[in-house]
CSV table of C-alpha atoms and ligand atoms in Angstrom, one decimal:
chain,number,residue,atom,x,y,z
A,29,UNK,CA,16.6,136.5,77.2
A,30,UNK,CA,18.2,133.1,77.5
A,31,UNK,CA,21.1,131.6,76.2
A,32,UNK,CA,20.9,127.9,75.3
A,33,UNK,CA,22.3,124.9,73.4
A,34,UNK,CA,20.6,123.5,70.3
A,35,UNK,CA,18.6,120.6,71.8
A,36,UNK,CA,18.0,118.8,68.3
A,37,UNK,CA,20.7,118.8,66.0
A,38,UNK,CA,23.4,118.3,68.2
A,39,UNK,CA,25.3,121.2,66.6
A,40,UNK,CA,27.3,123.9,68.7
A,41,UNK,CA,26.0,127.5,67.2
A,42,UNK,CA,25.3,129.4,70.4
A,43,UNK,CA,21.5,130.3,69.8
A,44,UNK,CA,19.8,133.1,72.1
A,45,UNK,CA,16.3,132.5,72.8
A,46,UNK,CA,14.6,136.0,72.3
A,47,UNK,CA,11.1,134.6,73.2
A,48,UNK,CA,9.3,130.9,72.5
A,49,UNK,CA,9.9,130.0,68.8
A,50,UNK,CA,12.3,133.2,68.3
A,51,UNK,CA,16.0,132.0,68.5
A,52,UNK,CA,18.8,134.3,67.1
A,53,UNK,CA,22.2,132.1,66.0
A,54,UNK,CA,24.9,135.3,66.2
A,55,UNK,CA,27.5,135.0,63.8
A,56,UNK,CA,26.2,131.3,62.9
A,57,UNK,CA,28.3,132.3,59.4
A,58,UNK,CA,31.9,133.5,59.9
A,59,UNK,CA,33.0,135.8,57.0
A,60,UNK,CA,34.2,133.4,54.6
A,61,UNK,CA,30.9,132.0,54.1
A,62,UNK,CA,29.4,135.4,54.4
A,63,UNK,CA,31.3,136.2,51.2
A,64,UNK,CA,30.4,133.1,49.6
A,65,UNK,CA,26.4,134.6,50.3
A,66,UNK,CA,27.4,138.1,48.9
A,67,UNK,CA,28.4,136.2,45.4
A,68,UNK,CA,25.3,133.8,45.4
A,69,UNK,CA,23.1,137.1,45.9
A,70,UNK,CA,25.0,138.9,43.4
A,71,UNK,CA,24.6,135.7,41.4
A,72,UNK,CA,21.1,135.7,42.0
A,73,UNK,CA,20.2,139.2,41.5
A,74,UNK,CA,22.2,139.4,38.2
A,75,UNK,CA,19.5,136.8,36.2
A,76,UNK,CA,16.8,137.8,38.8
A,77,UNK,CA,17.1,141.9,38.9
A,78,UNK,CA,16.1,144.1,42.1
A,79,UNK,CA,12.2,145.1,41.4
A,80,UNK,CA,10.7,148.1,43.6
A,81,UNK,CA,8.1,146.4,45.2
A,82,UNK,CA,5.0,149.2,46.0
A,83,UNK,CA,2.4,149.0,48.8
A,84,UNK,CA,-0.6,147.1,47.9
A,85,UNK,CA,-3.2,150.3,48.6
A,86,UNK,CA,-1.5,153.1,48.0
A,87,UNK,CA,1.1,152.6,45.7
A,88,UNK,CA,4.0,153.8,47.6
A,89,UNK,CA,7.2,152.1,46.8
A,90,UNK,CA,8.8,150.4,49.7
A,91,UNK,CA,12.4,151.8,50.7
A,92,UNK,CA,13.8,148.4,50.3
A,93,UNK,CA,14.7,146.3,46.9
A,94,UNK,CA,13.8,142.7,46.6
A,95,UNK,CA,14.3,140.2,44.3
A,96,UNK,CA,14.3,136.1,44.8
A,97,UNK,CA,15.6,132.6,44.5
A,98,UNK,CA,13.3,129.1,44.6
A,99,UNK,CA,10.1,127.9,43.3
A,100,UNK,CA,8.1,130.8,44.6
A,101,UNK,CA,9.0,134.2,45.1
A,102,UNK,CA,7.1,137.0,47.2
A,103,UNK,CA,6.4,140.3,45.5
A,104,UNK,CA,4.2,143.5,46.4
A,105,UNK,CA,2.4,145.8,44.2
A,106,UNK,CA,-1.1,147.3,43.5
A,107,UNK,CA,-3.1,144.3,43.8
A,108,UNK,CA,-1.6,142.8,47.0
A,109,UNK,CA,1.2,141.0,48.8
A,110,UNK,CA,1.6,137.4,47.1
A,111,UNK,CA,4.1,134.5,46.2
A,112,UNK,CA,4.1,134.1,42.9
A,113,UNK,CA,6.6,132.1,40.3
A,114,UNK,CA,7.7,134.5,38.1
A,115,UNK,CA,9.7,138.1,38.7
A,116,UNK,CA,7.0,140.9,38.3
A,117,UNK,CA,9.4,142.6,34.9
A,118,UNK,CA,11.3,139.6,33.3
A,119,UNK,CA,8.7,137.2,33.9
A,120,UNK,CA,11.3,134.7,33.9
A,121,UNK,CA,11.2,131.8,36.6
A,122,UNK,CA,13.1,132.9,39.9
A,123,UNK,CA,16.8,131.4,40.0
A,124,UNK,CA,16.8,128.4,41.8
A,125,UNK,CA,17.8,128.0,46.0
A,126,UNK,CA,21.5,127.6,46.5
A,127,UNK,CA,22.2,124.5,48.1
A,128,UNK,CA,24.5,126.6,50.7
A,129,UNK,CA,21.2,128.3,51.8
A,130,UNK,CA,19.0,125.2,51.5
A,131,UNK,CA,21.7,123.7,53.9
A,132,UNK,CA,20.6,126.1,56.6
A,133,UNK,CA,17.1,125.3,56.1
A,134,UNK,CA,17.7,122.1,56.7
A,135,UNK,CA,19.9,122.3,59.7
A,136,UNK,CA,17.6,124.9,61.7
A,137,UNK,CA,14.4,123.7,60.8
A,138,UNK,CA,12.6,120.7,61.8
A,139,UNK,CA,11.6,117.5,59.0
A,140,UNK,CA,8.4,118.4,59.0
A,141,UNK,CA,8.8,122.1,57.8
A,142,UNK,CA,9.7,120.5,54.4
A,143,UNK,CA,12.0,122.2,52.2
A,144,UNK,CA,12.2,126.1,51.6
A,145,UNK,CA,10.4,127.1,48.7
A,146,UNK,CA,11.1,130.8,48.6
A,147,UNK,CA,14.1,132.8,49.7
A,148,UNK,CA,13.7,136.8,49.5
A,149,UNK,CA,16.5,138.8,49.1
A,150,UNK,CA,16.0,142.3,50.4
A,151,UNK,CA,18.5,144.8,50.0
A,152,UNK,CA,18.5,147.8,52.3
A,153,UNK,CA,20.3,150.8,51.0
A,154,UNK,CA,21.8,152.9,54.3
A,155,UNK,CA,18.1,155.0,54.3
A,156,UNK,CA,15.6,152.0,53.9
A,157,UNK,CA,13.7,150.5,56.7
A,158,UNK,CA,10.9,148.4,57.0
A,159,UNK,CA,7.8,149.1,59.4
A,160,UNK,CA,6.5,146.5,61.6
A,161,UNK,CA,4.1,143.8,60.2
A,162,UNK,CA,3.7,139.9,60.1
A,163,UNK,CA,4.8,137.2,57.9
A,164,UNK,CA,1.8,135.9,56.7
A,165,UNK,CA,1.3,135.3,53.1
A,166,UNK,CA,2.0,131.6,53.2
A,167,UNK,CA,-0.5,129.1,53.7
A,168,UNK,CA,2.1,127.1,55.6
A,169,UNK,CA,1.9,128.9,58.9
A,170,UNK,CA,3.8,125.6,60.8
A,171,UNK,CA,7.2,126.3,59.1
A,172,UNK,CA,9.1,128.6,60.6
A,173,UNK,CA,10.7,131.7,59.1
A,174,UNK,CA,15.0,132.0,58.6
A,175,UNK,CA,16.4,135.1,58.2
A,176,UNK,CA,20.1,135.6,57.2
A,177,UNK,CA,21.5,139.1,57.4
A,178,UNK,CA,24.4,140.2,55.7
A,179,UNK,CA,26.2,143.3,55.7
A,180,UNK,CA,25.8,146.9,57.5
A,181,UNK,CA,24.2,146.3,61.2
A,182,UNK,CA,20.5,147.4,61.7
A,183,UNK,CA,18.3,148.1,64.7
A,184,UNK,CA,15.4,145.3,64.5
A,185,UNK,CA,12.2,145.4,66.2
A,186,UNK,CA,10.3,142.7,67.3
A,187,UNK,CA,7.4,142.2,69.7
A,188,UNK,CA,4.3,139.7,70.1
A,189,UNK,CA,1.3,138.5,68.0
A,190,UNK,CA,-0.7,142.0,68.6
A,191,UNK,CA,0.8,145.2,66.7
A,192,UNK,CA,0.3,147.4,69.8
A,193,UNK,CA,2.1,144.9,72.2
A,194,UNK,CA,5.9,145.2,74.0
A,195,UNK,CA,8.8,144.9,71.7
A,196,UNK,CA,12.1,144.7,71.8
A,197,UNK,CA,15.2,145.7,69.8
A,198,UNK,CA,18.4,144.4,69.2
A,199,UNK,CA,21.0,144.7,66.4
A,200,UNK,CA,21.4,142.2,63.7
A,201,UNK,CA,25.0,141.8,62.7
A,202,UNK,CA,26.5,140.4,59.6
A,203,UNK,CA,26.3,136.8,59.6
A,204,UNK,CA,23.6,136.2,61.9
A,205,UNK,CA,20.5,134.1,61.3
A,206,UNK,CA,16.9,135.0,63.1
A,207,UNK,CA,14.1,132.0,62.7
A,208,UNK,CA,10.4,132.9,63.8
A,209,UNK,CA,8.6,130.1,64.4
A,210,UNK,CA,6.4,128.3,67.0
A,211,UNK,CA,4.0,130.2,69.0
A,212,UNK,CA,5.5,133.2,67.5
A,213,UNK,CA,5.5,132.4,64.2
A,214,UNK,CA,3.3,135.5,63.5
A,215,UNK,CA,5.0,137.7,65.8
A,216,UNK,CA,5.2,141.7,64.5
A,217,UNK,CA,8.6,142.5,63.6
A,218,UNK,CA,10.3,145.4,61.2
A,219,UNK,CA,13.6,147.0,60.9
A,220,UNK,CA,14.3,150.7,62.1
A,221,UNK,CA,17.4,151.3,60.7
A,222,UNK,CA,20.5,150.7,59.3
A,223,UNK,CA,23.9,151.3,60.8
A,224,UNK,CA,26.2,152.6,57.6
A,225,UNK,CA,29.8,151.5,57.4
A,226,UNK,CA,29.4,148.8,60.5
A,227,UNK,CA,30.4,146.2,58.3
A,228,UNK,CA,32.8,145.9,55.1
A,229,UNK,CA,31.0,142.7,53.4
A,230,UNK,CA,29.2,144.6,50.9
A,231,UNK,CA,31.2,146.6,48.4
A,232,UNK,CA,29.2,150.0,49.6
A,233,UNK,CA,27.2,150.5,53.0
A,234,UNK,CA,23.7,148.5,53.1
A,235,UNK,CA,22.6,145.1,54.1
A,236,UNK,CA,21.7,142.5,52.5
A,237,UNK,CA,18.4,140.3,54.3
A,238,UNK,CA,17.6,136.8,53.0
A,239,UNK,CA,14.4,135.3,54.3
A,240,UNK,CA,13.8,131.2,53.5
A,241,UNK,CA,10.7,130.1,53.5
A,242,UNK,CA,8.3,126.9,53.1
A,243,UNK,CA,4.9,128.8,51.3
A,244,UNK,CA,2.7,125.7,50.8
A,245,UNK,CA,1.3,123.3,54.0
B,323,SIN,C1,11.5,141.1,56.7
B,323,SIN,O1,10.8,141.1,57.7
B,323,SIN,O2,11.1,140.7,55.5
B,323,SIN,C2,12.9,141.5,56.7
B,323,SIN,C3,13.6,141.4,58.0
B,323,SIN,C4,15.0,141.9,58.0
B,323,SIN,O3,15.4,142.6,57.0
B,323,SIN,O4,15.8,141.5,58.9
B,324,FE2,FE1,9.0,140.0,57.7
Protein backbone atom coordinates (compact mmCIF):
# COMPACT_ATOMS: atom_id res chain seq x y z
CA UNK A 1 0.00 0.00 0.00
CA UNK A 2 1.12 3.48 -0.84
CA UNK A 3 0.03 6.70 0.08
CA UNK A 4 0.36 9.47 -2.57
CA UNK A 5 -0.75 12.88 -3.81
CA UNK A 6 -2.97 13.25 -6.88
CA UNK A 7 -0.45 13.89 -9.61
CA UNK A 8 -3.10 15.35 -12.13
CA UNK A 9 -5.66 17.53 -10.89
CA UNK A 10 -3.75 19.35 -8.48
CA UNK A 11 -6.41 18.64 -5.76
CA UNK A 12 -5.41 17.66 -2.08
CA UNK A 13 -7.82 14.37 -1.32
CA UNK A 14 -5.28 11.96 0.25
CA UNK A 15 -5.67 8.89 -2.24
CA UNK A 16 -4.16 5.44 -1.18
CA UNK A 17 -2.87 3.45 -3.90
CA UNK A 18 -4.19 -0.22 -3.25
CA UNK A 19 -2.51 -1.60 -6.37
CA UNK A 20 -1.80 0.10 -10.23
CA UNK A 21 -5.11 1.65 -11.38
CA UNK A 22 -6.84 0.97 -7.85
CA UNK A 23 -6.80 4.27 -5.67
CA UNK A 24 -9.11 4.62 -2.71
CA UNK A 25 -9.88 8.61 -1.74
CA UNK A 26 -11.00 8.03 2.25
CA UNK A 27 -13.46 10.32 3.29
CA UNK A 28 -13.00 12.38 -0.16
CA UNK A 29 -16.96 13.59 0.99
CA UNK A 30 -17.26 14.98 4.53
CA UNK A 31 -20.83 14.43 5.92
CA UNK A 32 -22.51 17.34 4.61
CA UNK A 33 -22.16 16.27 1.24
CA UNK A 34 -22.69 12.71 2.23
CA UNK A 35 -26.22 13.90 3.20
CA UNK A 36 -26.65 15.85 0.23
CA UNK A 37 -26.01 12.00 -1.63
CA UNK A 38 -28.50 10.34 0.75
CA UNK A 39 -31.31 12.88 -0.70
CA UNK A 40 -30.25 12.70 -4.43
CA UNK A 41 -30.51 8.68 -3.91
CA UNK A 42 -33.69 8.97 -2.18
CA UNK A 43 -34.50 11.38 -4.96
CA UNK A 44 -33.50 8.99 -7.43
CA UNK A 45 -34.99 5.93 -6.08
CA UNK A 46 -38.38 7.56 -5.49
CA UNK A 47 -39.11 8.03 -9.65
CA UNK A 48 -36.71 5.16 -10.27
CA UNK A 49 -37.91 2.32 -7.55
CA UNK A 50 -35.41 -0.53 -6.07
CA UNK A 51 -35.88 -3.69 -8.54
CA UNK A 52 -34.54 -7.22 -7.28
CA UNK A 53 -32.18 -7.87 -9.72
CA UNK A 54 -31.90 -12.15 -10.15
CA UNK A 55 -28.92 -14.11 -11.42
CA UNK A 56 -28.82 -14.57 -15.01
CA UNK A 57 -28.77 -18.71 -14.83
CA UNK A 58 -30.47 -19.60 -12.09
CA UNK A 59 -32.78 -17.13 -11.09
CA UNK A 60 -31.70 -16.49 -7.67
CA UNK A 61 -32.35 -12.96 -6.60
CA UNK A 62 -29.29 -11.04 -5.54
CA UNK A 63 -29.16 -9.94 -1.68
CA UNK A 64 -28.67 -6.44 -2.85
CA UNK A 65 -31.36 -3.80 -4.34
CA UNK A 66 -30.48 -1.66 -7.28
CA UNK A 67 -31.87 0.87 -9.07
CA UNK A 68 -30.12 3.83 -11.47
CA UNK A 69 -29.52 7.31 -12.66
CA UNK A 70 -28.12 8.35 -16.46
CA UNK A 71 -28.55 7.40 -19.93
CA UNK A 72 -28.00 3.69 -19.33
CA UNK A 73 -28.65 1.71 -16.40
CA UNK A 74 -27.33 -1.91 -15.53
CA UNK A 75 -29.89 -4.58 -14.62
CA UNK A 76 -29.74 -8.53 -14.08
CA UNK A 77 -32.25 -11.06 -14.63
CA UNK A 78 -32.95 -14.31 -16.53
CA UNK A 79 -31.48 -13.50 -19.78
CA UNK A 80 -28.19 -11.84 -18.59
CA UNK A 81 -26.27 -9.01 -17.09
CA UNK A 82 -26.83 -5.83 -19.40
CA UNK A 83 -27.12 -1.90 -19.57
CA UNK A 84 -30.08 -1.02 -20.76
CA UNK A 85 -32.23 2.48 -20.87
CA UNK A 86 -35.17 1.72 -19.28
CA UNK A 87 -35.99 0.29 -15.46
CA UNK A 88 -36.91 -3.44 -15.88
CA UNK A 89 -40.85 -2.65 -14.11
CA UNK A 90 -41.77 1.05 -14.92
CA UNK A 91 -40.12 1.07 -18.07
CA UNK A 92 -39.65 4.59 -17.67
CA UNK A 93 -36.26 6.20 -18.71
CA UNK A 94 -33.69 6.17 -15.61
CA UNK A 95 -33.56 9.69 -13.84
CA UNK A 96 -30.92 11.62 -14.99
CA UNK A 97 -26.99 11.92 -13.34
CA UNK A 98 -26.80 14.54 -10.66
CA UNK A 99 -24.51 17.08 -11.49
CA UNK A 100 -22.88 16.63 -7.76
CA UNK A 101 -21.99 13.02 -8.97
CA UNK A 102 -21.05 13.98 -12.49
CA UNK A 103 -18.67 16.45 -10.67
CA UNK A 104 -16.72 13.50 -9.31
CA UNK A 105 -16.49 11.85 -12.54
CA UNK A 106 -15.03 14.56 -13.86
CA UNK A 107 -12.58 15.37 -11.18
CA UNK A 108 -11.20 11.63 -10.81
CA UNK A 109 -11.28 10.54 -14.08
CA UNK A 110 -9.18 11.46 -17.02
CA UNK A 111 -10.76 13.58 -20.42
CA UNK A 112 -10.63 10.84 -22.27
CA UNK A 113 -12.94 8.53 -20.17
CA UNK A 114 -15.71 10.85 -21.39
CA UNK A 115 -18.66 11.43 -19.32
CA UNK A 116 -20.42 8.77 -16.95
CA UNK A 117 -23.26 7.36 -18.61
CA UNK A 118 -24.59 5.09 -15.90
CA UNK A 119 -24.49 5.36 -12.09
CA UNK A 120 -25.83 2.18 -10.07
CA UNK A 121 -27.18 2.63 -6.92
CA UNK A 122 -27.01 -0.53 -4.76
CA UNK A 123 -28.46 -0.64 -1.53
CA UNK A 124 -27.24 -3.25 0.88
CA UNK A 125 -29.60 -4.06 3.66
CA UNK A 126 -27.23 -5.16 6.97
CA UNK A 127 -27.43 -9.17 5.48
CA UNK A 128 -26.62 -8.49 1.69
CA UNK A 129 -23.29 -9.06 0.19
CA UNK A 130 -22.02 -9.38 -3.01
CA UNK A 131 -19.62 -12.27 -4.22
CA UNK A 132 -16.57 -11.60 -6.07
CA UNK A 133 -16.74 -10.96 -9.87
CA UNK A 134 -15.58 -8.39 -12.59
CA UNK A 135 -16.99 -5.21 -14.05
CA UNK A 136 -17.31 -6.08 -17.44
CA UNK A 137 -20.52 -5.34 -19.18
CA UNK A 138 -19.32 -2.18 -20.82
CA UNK A 139 -17.79 -2.06 -24.04
CA UNK A 140 -15.77 0.80 -22.77
CA UNK A 141 -13.10 -1.17 -20.88
CA UNK A 142 -10.59 2.18 -20.86
CA UNK A 143 -12.80 4.21 -18.46
CA UNK A 144 -12.36 3.49 -15.24
CA UNK A 145 -14.89 2.49 -12.55
CA UNK A 146 -15.97 5.12 -9.34
CA UNK A 147 -17.42 3.85 -6.58
CA UNK A 148 -19.00 6.06 -3.76
CA UNK A 149 -20.07 4.37 -0.61
CA UNK A 150 -22.38 5.72 1.75
CA UNK A 151 -23.54 4.59 4.99
CA UNK A 152 -22.89 1.39 7.29
CA UNK A 153 -19.00 0.20 6.84
CA UNK A 154 -18.47 -3.09 4.86
CA UNK A 155 -15.61 -5.54 4.57
CA UNK A 156 -14.55 -5.28 0.63
CA UNK A 157 -12.58 -7.74 -1.20
CA UNK A 158 -10.45 -7.20 -3.85
CA UNK A 159 -7.72 -9.10 -5.67
CA UNK A 160 -6.22 -9.34 -9.38
CA UNK A 161 -7.41 -10.10 -12.84
CA UNK A 162 -7.65 -14.06 -12.14
CA UNK A 163 -10.67 -15.19 -9.63
CA UNK A 164 -8.36 -17.57 -7.81
CA UNK A 165 -5.54 -14.94 -7.26
CA UNK A 166 -4.37 -13.01 -3.72
CA UNK A 167 -6.81 -10.46 -2.40
CA UNK A 168 -7.03 -8.17 -0.01
CA UNK A 169 -9.62 -6.60 2.32
CA UNK A 170 -10.18 -3.45 3.70
CA UNK A 171 -13.21 -1.54 4.98
CA UNK A 172 -15.08 0.98 3.01
CA UNK A 173 -16.38 3.77 5.17
CA UNK A 174 -19.00 6.32 4.58
CA UNK A 175 -17.85 8.87 2.26
CA UNK A 176 -15.22 7.18 0.52
CA UNK A 177 -14.72 6.77 -3.18
CA UNK A 178 -12.85 3.48 -4.78
CA UNK A 179 -11.99 3.90 -8.81
CA UNK A 180 -10.80 0.71 -10.71
CA UNK A 181 -9.10 1.45 -13.52
CA UNK A 182 -5.87 0.94 -15.56
CA UNK A 183 -4.25 -2.39 -15.59
CA UNK A 184 -6.76 -3.31 -13.10
CA UNK A 185 -9.63 -2.23 -14.53
CA UNK A 186 -11.00 -5.85 -14.60
CA UNK A 187 -9.71 -6.75 -11.31
CA UNK A 188 -12.16 -9.37 -9.09
CA UNK A 189 -13.68 -7.55 -6.37
CA UNK A 190 -17.03 -8.18 -4.04
CA UNK A 191 -18.28 -7.26 -0.75
CA UNK A 192 -18.34 -9.67 2.32
CA UNK A 193 -20.18 -7.91 4.63
CA UNK A 194 -21.69 -5.17 6.21
CA UNK A 195 -20.93 -3.64 9.49
CA UNK A 196 -24.60 -2.52 11.09
CA UNK A 197 -24.84 0.64 13.05
CA UNK A 198 -21.14 1.91 12.04
CA UNK A 199 -22.50 4.80 10.51
CA UNK A 200 -25.69 7.09 11.20
CA UNK A 201 -26.08 8.57 7.48
CA UNK A 202 -28.85 6.40 6.56
CA UNK A 203 -32.09 6.57 8.54
CA UNK A 204 -31.70 2.57 9.37
CA UNK A 205 -28.42 0.31 9.19
CA UNK A 206 -27.27 -0.49 5.41
CA UNK A 207 -25.17 1.12 2.88
CA UNK A 208 -25.77 2.70 0.20
CA UNK A 209 -23.04 1.92 -3.08
CA UNK A 210 -23.08 4.14 -6.15
CA UNK A 211 -21.01 3.06 -9.06
CA UNK A 212 -20.35 5.78 -12.17
CA UNK A 213 -19.71 4.50 -15.19
CA UNK A 214 -18.73 5.42 -18.99
CA UNK A 215 -20.70 2.05 -20.89
CA UNK A 216 -19.91 2.97 -24.55
CA UNK A 217 -16.00 3.30 -26.12
C1 LIG B 1 -20.17 -3.52 -7.08
O1 LIG B 1 -19.13 -4.12 -7.27
O2 LIG B 1 -21.05 -3.38 -7.94
C2 LIG B 1 -20.46 -2.92 -5.73
C3 LIG B 1 -19.26 -2.60 -4.94
C4 LIG B 1 -19.61 -2.02 -3.61
O3 LIG B 1 -20.75 -2.17 -3.16
O4 LIG B 1 -18.74 -1.42 -2.97
FE1 LIG C 1 -18.55 -4.50 -9.25
Amino acid sequence: MMNVSHPQNGFTNTLIELAPGIDLYPQFFELQAQKTLVDLVRDIVRQAPLFQPTMPKTGKAFSVKMSNCGSLGWVADKTGYRYQANHPTTAKPWPPIPQMLDDVWTKLTSNEAGKAQACLINYYDPSAKMGLHQDRDEQNLQAPVVSISLGDDCRFRIGGLTRSGPTQSLTLHSGDVLVLGGENRLAFHGVERIYPGTSTLLSAPGRINLTLRRVTG
